[in-house]
PDB file of C-alpha atoms in Angstrom:
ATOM      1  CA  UNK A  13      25.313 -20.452   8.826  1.00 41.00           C
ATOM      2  CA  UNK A  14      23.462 -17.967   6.884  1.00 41.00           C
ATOM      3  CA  UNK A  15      19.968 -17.386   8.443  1.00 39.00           C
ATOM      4  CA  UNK A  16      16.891 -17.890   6.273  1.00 39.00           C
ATOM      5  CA  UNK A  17      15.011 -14.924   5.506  1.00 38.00           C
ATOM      6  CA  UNK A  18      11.810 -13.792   4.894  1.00 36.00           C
ATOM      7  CA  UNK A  19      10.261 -10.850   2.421  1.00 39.00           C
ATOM      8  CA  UNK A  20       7.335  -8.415   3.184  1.00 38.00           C
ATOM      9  CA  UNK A  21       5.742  -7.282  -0.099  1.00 45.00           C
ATOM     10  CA  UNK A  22       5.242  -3.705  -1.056  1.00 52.00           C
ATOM     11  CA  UNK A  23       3.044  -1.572  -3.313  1.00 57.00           C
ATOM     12  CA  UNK A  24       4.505  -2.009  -6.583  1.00 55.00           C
ATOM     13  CA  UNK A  25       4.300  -0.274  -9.791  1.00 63.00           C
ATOM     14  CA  UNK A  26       1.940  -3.633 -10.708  1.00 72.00           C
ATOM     15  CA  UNK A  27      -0.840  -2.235  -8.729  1.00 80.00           C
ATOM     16  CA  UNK A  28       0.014   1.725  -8.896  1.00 83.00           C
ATOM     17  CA  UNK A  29       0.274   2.318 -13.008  1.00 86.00           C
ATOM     18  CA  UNK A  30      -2.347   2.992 -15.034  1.00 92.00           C
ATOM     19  CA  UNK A  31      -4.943   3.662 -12.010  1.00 96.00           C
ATOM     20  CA  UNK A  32      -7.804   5.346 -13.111  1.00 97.00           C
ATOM     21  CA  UNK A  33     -10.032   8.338 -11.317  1.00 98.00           C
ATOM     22  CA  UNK A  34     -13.544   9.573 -10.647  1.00 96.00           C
ATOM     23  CA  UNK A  35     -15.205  12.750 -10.876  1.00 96.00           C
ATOM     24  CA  UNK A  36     -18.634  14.565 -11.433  1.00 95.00           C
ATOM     25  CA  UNK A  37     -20.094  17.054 -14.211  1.00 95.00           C
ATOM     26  CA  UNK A  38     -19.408  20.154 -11.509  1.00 94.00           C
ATOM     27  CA  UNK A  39     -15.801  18.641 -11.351  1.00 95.00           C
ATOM     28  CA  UNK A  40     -13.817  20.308 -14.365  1.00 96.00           C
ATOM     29  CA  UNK A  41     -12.536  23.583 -11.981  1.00 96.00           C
ATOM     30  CA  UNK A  42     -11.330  20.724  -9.303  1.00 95.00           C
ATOM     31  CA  UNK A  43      -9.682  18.695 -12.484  1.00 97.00           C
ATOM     32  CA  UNK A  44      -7.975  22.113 -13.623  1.00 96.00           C
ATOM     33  CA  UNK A  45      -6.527  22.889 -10.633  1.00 96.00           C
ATOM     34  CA  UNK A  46      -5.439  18.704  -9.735  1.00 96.00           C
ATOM     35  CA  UNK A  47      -3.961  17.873 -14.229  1.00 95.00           C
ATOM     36  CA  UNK A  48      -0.141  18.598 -13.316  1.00 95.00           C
ATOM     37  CA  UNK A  49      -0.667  15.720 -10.458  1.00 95.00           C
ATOM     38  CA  UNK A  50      -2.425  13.644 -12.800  1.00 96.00           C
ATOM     39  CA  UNK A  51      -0.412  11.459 -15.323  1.00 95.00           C
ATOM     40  CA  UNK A  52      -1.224  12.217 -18.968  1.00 96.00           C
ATOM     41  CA  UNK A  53      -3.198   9.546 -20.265  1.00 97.00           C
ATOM     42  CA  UNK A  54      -4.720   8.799 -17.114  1.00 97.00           C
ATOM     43  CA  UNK A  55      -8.640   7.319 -17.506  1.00 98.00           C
ATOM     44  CA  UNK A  56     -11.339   9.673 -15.909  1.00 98.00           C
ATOM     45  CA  UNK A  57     -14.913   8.274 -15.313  1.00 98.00           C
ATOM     46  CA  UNK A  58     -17.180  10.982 -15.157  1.00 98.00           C
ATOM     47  CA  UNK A  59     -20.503  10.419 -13.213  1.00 96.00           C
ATOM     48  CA  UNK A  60     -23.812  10.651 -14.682  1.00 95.00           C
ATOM     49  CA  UNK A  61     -26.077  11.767 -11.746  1.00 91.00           C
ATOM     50  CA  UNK A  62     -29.157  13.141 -11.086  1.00 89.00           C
ATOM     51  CA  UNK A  63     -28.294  16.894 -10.628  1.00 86.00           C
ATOM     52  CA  UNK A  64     -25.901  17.126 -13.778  1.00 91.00           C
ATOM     53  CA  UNK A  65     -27.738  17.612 -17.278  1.00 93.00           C
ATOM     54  CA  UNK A  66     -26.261  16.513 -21.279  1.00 95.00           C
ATOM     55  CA  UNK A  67     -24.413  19.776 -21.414  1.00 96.00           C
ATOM     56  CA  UNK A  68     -22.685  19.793 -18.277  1.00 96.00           C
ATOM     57  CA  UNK A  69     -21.550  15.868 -19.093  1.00 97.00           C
ATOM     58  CA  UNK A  70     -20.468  16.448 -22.672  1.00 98.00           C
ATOM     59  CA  UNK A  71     -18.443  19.802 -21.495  1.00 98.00           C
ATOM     60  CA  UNK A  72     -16.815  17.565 -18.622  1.00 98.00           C
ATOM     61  CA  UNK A  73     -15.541  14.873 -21.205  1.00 98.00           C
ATOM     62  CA  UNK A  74     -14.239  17.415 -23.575  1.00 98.00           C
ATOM     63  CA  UNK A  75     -12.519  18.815 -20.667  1.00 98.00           C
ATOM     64  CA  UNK A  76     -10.536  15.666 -19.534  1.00 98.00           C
ATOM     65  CA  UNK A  77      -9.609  15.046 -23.062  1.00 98.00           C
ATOM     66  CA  UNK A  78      -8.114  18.599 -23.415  1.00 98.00           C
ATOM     67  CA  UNK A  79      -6.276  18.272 -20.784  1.00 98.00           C
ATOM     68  CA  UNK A  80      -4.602  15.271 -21.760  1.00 98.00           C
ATOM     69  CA  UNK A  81      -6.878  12.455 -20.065  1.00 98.00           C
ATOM     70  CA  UNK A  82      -8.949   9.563 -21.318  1.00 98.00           C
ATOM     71  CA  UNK A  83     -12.902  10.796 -20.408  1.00 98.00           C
ATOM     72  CA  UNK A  84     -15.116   7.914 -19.475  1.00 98.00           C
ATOM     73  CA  UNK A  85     -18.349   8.999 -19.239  1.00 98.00           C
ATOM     74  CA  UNK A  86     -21.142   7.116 -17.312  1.00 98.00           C
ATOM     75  CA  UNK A  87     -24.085   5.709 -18.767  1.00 98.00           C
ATOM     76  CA  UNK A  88     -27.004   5.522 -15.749  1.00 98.00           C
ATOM     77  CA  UNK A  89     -29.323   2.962 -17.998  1.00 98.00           C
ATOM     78  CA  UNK A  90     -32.251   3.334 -15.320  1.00 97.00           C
ATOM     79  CA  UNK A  91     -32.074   7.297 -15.627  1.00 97.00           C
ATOM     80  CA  UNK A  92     -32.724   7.317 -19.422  1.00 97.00           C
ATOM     81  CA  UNK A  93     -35.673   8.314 -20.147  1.00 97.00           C
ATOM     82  CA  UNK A  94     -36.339   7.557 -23.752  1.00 98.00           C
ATOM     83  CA  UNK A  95     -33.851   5.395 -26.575  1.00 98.00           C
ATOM     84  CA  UNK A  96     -34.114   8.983 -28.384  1.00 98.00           C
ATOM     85  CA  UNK A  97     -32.127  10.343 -24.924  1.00 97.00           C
ATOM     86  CA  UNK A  98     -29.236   7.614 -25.307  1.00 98.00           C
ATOM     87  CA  UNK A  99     -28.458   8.309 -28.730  1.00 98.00           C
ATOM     88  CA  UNK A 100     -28.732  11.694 -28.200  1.00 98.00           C
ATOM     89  CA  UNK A 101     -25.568  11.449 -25.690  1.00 98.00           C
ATOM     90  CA  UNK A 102     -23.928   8.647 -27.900  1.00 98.00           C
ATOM     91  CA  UNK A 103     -23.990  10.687 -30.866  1.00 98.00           C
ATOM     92  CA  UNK A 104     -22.806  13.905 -28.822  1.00 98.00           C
ATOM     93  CA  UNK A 105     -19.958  12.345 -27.259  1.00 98.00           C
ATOM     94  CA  UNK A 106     -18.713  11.073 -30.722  1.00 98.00           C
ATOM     95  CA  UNK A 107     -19.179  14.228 -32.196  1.00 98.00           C
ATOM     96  CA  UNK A 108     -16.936  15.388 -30.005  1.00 97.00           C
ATOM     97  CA  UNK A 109     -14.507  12.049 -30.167  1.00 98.00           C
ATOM     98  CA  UNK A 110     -15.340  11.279 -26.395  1.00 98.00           C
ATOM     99  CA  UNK A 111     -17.423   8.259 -27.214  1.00 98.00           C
ATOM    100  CA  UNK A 112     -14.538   5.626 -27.468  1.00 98.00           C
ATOM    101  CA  UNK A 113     -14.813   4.788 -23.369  1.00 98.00           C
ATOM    102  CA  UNK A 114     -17.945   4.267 -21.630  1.00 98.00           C
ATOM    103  CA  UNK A 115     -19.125   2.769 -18.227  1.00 98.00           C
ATOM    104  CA  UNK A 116     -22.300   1.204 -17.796  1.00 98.00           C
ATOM    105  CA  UNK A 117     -24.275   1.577 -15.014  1.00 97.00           C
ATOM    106  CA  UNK A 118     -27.816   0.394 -13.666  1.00 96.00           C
ATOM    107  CA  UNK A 119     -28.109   3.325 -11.838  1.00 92.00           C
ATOM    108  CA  UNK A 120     -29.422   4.377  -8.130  1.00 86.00           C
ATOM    109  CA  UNK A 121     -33.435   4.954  -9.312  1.00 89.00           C
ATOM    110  CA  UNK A 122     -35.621   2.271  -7.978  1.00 88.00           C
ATOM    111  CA  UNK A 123     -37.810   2.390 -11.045  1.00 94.00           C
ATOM    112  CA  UNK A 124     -35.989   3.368 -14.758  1.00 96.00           C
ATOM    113  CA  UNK A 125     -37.429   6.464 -15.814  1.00 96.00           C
ATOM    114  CA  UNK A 126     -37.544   5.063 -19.779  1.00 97.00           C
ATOM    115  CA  UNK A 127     -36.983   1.437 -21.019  1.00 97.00           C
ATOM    116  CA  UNK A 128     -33.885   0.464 -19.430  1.00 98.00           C
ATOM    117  CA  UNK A 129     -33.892  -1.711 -16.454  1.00 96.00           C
ATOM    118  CA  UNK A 130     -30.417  -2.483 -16.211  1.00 96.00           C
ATOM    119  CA  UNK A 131     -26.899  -1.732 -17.639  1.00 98.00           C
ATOM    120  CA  UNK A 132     -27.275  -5.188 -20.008  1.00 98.00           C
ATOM    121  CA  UNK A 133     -29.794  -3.703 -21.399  1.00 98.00           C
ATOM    122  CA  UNK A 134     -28.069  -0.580 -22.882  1.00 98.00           C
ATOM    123  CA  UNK A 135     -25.561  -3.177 -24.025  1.00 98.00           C
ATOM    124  CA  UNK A 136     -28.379  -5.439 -25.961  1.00 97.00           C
ATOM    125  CA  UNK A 137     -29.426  -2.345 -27.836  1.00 97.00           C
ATOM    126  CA  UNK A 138     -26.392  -2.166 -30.305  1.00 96.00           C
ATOM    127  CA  UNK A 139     -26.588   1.433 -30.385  1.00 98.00           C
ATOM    128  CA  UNK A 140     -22.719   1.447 -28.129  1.00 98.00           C
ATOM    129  CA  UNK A 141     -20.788   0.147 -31.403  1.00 96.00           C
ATOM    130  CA  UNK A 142     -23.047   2.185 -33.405  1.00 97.00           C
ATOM    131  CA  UNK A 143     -21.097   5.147 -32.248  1.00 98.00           C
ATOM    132  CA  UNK A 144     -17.682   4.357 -31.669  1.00 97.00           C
ATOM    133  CA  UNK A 145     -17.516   3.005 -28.250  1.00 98.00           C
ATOM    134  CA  UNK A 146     -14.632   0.956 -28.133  1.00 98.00           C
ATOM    135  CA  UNK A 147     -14.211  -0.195 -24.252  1.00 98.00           C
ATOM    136  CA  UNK A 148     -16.891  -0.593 -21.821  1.00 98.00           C
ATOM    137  CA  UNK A 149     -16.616  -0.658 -18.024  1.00 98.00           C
ATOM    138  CA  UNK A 150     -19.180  -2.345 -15.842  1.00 98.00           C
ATOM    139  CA  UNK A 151     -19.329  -2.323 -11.882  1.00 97.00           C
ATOM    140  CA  UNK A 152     -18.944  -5.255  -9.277  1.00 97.00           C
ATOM    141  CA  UNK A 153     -19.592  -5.202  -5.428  1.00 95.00           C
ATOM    142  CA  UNK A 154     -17.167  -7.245  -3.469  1.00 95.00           C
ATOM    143  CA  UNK A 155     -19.727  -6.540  -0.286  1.00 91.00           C
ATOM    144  CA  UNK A 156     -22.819  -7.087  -2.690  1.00 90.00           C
ATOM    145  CA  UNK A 157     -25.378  -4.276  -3.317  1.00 89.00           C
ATOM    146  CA  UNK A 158     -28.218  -2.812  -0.387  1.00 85.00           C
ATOM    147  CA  UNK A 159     -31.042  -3.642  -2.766  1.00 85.00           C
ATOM    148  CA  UNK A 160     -29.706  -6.124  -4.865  1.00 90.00           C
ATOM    149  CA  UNK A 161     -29.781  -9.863  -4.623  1.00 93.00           C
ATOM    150  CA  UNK A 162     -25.995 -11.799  -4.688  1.00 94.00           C
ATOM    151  CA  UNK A 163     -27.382 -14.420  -7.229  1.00 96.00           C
ATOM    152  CA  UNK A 164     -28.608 -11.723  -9.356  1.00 95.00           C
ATOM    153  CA  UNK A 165     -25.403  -9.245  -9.101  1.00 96.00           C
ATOM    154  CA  UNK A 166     -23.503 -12.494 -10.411  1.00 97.00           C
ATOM    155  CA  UNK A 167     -25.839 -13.214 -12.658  1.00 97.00           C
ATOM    156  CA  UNK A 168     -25.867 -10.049 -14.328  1.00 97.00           C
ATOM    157  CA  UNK A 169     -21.922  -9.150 -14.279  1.00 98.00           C
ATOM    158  CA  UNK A 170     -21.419 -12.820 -16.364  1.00 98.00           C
ATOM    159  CA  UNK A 171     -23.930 -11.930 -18.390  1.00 98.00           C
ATOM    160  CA  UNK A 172     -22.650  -8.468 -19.241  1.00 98.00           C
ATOM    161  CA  UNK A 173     -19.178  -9.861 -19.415  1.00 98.00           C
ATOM    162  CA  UNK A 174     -20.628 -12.037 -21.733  1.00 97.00           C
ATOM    163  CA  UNK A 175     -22.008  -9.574 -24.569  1.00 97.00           C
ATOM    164  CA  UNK A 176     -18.878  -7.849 -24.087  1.00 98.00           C
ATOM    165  CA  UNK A 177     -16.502 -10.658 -25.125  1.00 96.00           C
ATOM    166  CA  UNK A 178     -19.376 -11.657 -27.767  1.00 96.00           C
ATOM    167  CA  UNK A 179     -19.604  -8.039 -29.550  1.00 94.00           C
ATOM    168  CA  UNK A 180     -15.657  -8.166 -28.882  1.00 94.00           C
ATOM    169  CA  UNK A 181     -15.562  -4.582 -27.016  1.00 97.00           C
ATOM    170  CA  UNK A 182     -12.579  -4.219 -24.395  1.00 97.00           C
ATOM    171  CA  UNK A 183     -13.969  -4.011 -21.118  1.00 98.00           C
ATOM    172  CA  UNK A 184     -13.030  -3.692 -17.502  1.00 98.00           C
ATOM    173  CA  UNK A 185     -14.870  -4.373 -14.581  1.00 98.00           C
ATOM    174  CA  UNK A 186     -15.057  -1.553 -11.932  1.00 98.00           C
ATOM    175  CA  UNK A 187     -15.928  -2.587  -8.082  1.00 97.00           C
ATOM    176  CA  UNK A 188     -17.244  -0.412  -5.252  1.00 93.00           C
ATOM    177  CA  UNK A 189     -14.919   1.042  -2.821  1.00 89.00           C
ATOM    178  CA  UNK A 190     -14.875  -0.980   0.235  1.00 88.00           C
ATOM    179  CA  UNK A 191     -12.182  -0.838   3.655  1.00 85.00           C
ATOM    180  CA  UNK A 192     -11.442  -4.666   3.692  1.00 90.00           C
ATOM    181  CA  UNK A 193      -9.496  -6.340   1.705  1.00 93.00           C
ATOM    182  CA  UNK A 194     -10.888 -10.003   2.416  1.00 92.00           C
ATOM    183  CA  UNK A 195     -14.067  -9.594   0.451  1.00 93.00           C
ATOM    184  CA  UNK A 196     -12.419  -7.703  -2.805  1.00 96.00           C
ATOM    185  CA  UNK A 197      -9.907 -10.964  -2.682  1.00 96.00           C
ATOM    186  CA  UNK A 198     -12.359 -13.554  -1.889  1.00 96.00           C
ATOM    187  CA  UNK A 199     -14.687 -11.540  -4.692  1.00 97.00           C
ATOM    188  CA  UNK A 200     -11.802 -11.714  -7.443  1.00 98.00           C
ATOM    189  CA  UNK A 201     -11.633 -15.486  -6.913  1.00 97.00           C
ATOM    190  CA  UNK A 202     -15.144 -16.098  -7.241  1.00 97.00           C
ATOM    191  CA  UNK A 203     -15.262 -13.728 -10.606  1.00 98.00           C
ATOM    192  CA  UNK A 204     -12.138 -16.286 -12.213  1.00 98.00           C
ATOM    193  CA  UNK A 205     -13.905 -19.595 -11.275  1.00 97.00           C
ATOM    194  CA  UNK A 206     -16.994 -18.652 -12.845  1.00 97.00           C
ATOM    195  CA  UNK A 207     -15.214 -17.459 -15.764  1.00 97.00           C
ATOM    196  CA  UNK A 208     -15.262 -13.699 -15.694  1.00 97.00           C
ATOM    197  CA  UNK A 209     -11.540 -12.999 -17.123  1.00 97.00           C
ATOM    198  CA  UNK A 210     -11.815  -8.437 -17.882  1.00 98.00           C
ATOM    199  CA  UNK A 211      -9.467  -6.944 -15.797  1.00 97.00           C
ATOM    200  CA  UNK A 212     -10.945  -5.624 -12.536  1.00 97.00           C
ATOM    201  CA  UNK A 213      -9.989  -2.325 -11.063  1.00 97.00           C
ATOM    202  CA  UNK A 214     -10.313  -2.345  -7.202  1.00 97.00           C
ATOM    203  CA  UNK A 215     -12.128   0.620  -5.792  1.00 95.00           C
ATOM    204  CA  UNK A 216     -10.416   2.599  -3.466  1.00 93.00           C
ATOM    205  CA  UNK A 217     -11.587   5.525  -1.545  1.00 91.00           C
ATOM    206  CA  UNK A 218      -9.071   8.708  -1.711  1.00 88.00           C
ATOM    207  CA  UNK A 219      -8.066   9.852   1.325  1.00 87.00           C
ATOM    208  CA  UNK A 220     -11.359  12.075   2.806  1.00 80.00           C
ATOM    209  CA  UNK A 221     -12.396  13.069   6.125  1.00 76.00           C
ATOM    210  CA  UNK A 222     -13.718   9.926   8.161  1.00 75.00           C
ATOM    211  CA  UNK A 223     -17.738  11.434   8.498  1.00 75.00           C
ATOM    212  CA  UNK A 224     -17.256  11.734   4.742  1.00 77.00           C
ATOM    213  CA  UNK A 225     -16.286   8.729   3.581  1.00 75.00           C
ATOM    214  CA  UNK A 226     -18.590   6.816   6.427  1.00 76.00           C
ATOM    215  CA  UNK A 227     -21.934   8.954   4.957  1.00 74.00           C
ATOM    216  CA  UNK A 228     -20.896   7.653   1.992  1.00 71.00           C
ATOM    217  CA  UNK A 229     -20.037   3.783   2.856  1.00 74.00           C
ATOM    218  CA  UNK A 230     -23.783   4.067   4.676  1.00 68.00           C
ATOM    219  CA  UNK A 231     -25.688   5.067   1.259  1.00 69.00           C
ATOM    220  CA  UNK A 232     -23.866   2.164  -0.479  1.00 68.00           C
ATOM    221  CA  UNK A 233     -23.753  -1.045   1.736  1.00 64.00           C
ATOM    222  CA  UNK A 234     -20.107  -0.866   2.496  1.00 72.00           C
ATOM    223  CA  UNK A 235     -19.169  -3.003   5.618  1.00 67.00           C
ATOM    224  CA  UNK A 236     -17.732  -0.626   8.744  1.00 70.00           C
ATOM    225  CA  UNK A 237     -17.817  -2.528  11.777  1.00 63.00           C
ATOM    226  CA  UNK A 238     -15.326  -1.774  14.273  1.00 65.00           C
ATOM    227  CA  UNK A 239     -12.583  -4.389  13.594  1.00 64.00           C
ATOM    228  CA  UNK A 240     -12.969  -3.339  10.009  1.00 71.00           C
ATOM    229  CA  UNK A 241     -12.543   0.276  10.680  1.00 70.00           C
ATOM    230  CA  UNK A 242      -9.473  -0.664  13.322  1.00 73.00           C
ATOM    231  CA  UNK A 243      -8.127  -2.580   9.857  1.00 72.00           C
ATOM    232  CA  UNK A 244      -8.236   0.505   7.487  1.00 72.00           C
ATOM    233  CA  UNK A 245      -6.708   3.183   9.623  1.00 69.00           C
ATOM    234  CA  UNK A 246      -9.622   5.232  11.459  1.00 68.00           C
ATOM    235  CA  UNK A 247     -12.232   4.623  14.541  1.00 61.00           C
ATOM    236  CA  UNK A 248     -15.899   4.483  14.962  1.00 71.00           C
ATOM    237  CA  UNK A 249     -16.091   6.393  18.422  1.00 66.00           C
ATOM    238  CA  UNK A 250     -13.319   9.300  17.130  1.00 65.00           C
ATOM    239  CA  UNK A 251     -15.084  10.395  13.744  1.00 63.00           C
ATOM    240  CA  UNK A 252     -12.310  13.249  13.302  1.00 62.00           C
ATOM    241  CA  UNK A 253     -10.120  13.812  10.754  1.00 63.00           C
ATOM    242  CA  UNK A 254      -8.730  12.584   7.452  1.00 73.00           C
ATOM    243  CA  UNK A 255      -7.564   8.714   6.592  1.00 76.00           C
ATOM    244  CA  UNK A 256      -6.499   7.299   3.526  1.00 79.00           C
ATOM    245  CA  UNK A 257      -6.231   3.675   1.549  1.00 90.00           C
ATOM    246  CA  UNK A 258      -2.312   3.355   2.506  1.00 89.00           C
ATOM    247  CA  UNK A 259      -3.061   0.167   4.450  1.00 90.00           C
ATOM    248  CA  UNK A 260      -5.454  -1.195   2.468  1.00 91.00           C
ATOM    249  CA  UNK A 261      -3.119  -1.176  -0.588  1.00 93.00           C
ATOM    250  CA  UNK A 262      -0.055  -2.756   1.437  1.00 91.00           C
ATOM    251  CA  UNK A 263      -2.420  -5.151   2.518  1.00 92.00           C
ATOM    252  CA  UNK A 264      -3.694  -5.590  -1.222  1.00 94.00           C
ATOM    253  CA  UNK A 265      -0.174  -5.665  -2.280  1.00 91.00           C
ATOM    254  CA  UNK A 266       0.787  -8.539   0.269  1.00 90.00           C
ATOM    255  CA  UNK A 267      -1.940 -10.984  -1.043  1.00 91.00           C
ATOM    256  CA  UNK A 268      -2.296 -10.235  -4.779  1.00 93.00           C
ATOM    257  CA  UNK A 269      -2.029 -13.020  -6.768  1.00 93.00           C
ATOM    258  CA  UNK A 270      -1.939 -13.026 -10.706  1.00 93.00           C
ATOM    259  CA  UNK A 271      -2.592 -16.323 -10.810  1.00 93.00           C
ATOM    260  CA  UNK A 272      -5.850 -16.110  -8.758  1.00 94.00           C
ATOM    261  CA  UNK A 273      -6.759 -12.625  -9.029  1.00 95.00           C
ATOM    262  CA  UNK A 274      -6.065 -11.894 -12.786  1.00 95.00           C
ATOM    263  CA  UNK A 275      -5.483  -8.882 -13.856  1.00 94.00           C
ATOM    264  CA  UNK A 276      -5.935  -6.044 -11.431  1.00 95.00           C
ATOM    265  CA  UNK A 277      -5.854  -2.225 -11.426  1.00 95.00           C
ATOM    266  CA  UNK A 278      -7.021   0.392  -9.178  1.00 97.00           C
ATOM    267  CA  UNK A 279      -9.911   2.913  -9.236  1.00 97.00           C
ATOM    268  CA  UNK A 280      -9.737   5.718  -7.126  1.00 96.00           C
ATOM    269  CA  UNK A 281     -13.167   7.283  -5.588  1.00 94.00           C
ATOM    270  CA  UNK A 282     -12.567  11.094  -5.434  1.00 93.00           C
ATOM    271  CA  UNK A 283     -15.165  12.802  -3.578  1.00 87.00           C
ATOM    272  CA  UNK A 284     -14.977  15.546  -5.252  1.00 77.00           C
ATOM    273  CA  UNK A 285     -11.302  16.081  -4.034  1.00 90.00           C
ATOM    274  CA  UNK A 286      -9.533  15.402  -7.433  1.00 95.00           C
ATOM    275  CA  UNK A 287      -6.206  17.219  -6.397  1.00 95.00           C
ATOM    276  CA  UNK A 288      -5.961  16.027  -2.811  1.00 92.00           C
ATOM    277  CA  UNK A 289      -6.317  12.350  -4.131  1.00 94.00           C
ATOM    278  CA  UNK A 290      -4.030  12.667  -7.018  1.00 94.00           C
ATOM    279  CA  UNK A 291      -1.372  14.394  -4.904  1.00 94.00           C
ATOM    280  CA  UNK A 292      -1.747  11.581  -1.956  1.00 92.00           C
ATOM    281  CA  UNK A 293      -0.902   8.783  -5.014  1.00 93.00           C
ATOM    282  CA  UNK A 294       2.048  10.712  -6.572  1.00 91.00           C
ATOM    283  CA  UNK A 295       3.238  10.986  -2.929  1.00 90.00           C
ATOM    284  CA  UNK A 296       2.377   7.460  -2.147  1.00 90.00           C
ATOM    285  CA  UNK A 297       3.700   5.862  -5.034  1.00 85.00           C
ATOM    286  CA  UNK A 298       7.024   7.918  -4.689  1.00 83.00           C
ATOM    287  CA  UNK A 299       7.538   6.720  -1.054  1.00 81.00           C
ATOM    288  CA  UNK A 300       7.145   2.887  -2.641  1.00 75.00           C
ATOM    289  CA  UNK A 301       9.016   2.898  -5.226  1.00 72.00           C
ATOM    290  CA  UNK A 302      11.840   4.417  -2.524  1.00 71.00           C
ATOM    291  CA  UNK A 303      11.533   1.665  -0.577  1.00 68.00           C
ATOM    292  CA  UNK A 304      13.451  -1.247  -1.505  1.00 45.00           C
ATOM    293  CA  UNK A 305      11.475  -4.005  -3.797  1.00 50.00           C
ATOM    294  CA  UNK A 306      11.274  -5.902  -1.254  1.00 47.00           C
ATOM    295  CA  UNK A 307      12.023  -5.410   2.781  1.00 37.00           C
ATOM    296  CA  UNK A 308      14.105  -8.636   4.065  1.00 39.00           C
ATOM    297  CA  UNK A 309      13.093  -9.182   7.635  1.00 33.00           C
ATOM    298  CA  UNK A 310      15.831 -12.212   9.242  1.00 36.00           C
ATOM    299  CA  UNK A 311      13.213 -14.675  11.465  1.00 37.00           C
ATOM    300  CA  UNK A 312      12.744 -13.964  15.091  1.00 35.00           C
ATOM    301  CA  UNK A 313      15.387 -16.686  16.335  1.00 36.00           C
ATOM    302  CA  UNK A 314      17.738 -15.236  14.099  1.00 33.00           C
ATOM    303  CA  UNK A 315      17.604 -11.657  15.746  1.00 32.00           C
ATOM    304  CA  UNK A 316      17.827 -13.165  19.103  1.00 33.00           C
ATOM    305  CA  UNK A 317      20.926 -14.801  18.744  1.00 29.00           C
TER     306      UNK A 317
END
């Protein structure tokens, strides 16, 4: 008799195409030196922080769209200072046909330096379809936000979901990196039942030196206890060294469900290390998709006959 056997799920083209990066106004030498690792076509948010001013962000999306990528650039609602200062960068980016992609941000500030509390406020003012923008990407945290209430984070990602599907942009919701797996899954459920259906692309750190990607896990309420850590691949008493997301994905990979989950993509936290991180997922995906589809393990009394 024929043994039963079991499968062990691996990281599929499902959850590895299309994946989308991160980088920063000071980035474009880093994205330069990292575009032949990068597939063309690949989406590129581009941060809108404190230190970086309008020139350095237009000159980074013209970049990524020269070199054959889709620019997303950042809207931080909470760092505008005026209405005048939006639609100075709205009209700049679609001047320069970058304008069709945006992500929309609250932003770190405690208090908004202009009228903008929040990122559903930029979306109220009608100024986004105004000038071009065609998709619009919004964030979610699995693990919940340092300063920010649960019941409002949920409250304000329907709501912006919500004037998205009203003003009939596409959208996608993007969610903070995190080292667990449980709360992104648990997360996506939650989003489904109360009727958020955008796609969601998971946040996943690149692979970065542990003190690194710690510092910034710290600054954003990401959960690193010790089993946690154990779980992702690195240790809180040895602080040394380099780890990336390769078990977090398998383990991603093993409990992904369409039906539950929707539609899911990844989103891929650079830290500044464009080339390192797209190297580590052409290397990654290559080692999956040499792998078989799936890896046929025969049950333990099986083997010990």
């Amino acid at each position: 008799m024929t043994p039963a056997r079991t499968t062990v799920p691996v990281v599929g083209d499902a959850l590895l195409e299309d994946f989308s990066l991160e980088m920063t106004g000071k980035d474009v030498p880093r994205l330069q030196e990292a575009c032949d690792s990068i597939p063309r076509g690949t989406r590129i948010n581009i941060t809108f922080l404190a230190g970086e001013d309008l020139g350095m962000r237009l000159a980074a999306a013209r970049a990524v769209k020269r070199l054959g990528f889709v620019p997303v650039p950042h809207i931080s609602a909470r760092r505008l200072p005026s209405r005048a200062a939006l639609e100075e960068f709205l009209s700049a980016l679609a001047e320069d046909g970058t304008a069709e992609n945006v992500f929309v941000v609250g932003g770190d500030p405690a208090r908004p330096e202009g009228p903008y509390d929040d990122a559903l406020a930029v979306l109220r003012t009608g100024l986004l379809q105004r000038h071009g923008v065609r998709h619009i990407g919004i964030s979610g945290y699995p693990e919940g936000h340092p300063a920010i209430a649960d019941g409002t984070l949920w409250s304000a990602l329907t709501d912006k979901a919500a004037v998205i599907g009203a003003q009939r942009f596409g959208g996608d919701v993007i969610t903070q990196f995190g080292f667990d797996v449980d709360p992104v899954l648990d997360w996506l459920e939650a989003a489904r039942a109360r009727g958020i259906g955008l796609p969601v692309r998971i946040g996943v750190p690149g692979p970065a030196g542990v003190r690194r990607l710690l510092g910034h896990a710290t600054r954003f309420g990401v959960a690193t206890s010790a089993s946690v850590a154990r779980k992702y691949g690195f240790s809180l008493t040895n602080l040394v060294g380099t780890t990336g997301p390769d078990r977090f994905l398998h383990a991603l990979a093993q409990r992904y469900d369409p039906a539950r989950h929707g539609t899911v993509k990844l989103h891929f936290y650079t830290f500044g290390g464009l080339r390192h991180t797209a190297e580590w997922i052409a290397a990654f995906r290559q080692q999956s998709r040499a792998q078989d589809p799936t890896v046929e393990l025969a049950p333990p009394q099986a083997r010990a006959r």
